[in-house]
MMTF fields as JSON, N, C-alpha, C and O atoms, coordinates in Angstrom:
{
  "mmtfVersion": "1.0.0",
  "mmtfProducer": "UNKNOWN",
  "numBonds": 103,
  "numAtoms": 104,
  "numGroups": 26,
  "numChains": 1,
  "numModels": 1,
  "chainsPerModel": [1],
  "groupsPerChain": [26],
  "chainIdList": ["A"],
  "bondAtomList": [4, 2, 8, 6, 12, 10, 16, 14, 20, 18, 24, 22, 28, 26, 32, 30, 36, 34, 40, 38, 44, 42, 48, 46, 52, 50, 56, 54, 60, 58, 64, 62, 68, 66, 72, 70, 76, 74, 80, 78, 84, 82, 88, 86, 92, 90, 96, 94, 100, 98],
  "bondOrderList": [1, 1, 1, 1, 1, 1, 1, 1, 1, 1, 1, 1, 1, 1, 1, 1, 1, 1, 1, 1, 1, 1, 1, 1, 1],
  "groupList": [{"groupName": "UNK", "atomNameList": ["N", "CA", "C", "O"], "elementList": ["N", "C", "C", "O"], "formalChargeList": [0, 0, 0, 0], "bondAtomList": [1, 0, 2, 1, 3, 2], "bondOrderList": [1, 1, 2], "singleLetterCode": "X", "chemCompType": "L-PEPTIDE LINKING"}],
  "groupTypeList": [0, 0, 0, 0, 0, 0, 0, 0, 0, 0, 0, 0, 0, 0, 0, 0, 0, 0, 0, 0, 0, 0, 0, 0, 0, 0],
  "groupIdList": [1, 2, 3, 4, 5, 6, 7, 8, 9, 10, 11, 12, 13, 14, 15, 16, 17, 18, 19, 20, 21, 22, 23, 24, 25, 26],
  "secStructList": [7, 2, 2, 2, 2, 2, 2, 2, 2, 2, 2, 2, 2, 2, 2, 2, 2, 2, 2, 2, 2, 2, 2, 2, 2, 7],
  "xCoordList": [225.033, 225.226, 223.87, 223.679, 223.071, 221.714, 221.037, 220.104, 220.967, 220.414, 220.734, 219.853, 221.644, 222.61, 222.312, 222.156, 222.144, 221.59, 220.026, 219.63, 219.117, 217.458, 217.537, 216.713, 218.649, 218.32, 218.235, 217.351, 219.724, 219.93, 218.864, 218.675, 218.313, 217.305, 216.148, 215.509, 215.729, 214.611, 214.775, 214.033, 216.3, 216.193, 216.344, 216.376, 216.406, 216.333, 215.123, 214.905, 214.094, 212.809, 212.115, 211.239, 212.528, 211.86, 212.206, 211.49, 213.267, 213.801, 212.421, 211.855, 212.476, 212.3, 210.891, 210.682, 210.041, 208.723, 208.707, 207.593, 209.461, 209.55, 209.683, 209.18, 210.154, 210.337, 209.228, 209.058, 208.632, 207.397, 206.391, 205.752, 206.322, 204.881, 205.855, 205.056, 206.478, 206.468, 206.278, 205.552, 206.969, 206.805, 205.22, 204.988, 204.134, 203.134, 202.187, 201.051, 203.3, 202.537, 202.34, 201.275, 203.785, 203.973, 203.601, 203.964],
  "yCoordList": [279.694, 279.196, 278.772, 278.877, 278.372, 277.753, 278.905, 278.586, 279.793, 280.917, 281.882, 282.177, 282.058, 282.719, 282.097, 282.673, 280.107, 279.228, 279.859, 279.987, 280.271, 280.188, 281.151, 281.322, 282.379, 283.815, 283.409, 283.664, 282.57, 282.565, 282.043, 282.483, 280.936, 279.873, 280.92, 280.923, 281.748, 282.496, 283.299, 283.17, 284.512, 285.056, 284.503, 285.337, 283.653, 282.608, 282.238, 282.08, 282.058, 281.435, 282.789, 282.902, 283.538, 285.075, 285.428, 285.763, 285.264, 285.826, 284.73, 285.025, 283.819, 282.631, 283.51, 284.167, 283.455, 283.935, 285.286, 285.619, 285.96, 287.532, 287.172, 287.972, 286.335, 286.009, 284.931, 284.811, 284.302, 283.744, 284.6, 284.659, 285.21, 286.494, 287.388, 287.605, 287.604, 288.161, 287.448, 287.65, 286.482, 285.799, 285.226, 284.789, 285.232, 285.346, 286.546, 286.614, 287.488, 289.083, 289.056, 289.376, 288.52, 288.598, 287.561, 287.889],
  "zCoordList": [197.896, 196.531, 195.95, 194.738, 196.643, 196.29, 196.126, 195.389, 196.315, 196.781, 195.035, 194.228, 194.953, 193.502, 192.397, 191.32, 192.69, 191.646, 191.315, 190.157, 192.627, 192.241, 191.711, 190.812, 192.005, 191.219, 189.514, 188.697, 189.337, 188.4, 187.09, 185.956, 187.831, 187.058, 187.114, 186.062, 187.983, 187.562, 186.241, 185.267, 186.359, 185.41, 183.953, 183.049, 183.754, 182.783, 182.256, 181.055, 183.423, 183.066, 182.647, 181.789, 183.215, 182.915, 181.36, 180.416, 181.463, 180.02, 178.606, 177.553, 179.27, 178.538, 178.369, 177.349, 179.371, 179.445, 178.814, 178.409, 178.67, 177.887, 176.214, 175.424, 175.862, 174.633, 173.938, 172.725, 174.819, 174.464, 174.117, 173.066, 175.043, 175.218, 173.739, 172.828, 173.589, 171.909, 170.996, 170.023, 171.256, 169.949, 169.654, 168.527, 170.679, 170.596, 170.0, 169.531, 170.28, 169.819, 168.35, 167.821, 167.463, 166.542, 165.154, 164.025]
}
């Protein structure tokens, strides 16, 4: 379960970090 939680919180932070780095582009 902890394990499914870190996946989860990464792809989150990722997403987060993908949308920064544009909104920087732009």
């Amino acid at each position: 379960m902890y394990h499914k939680f870190n996946i989860t919180y990464y792809f989150v932070y990722l997403s987060k970090r993908i949308n920064y780095e544009i909104a920087m582009t732009y």
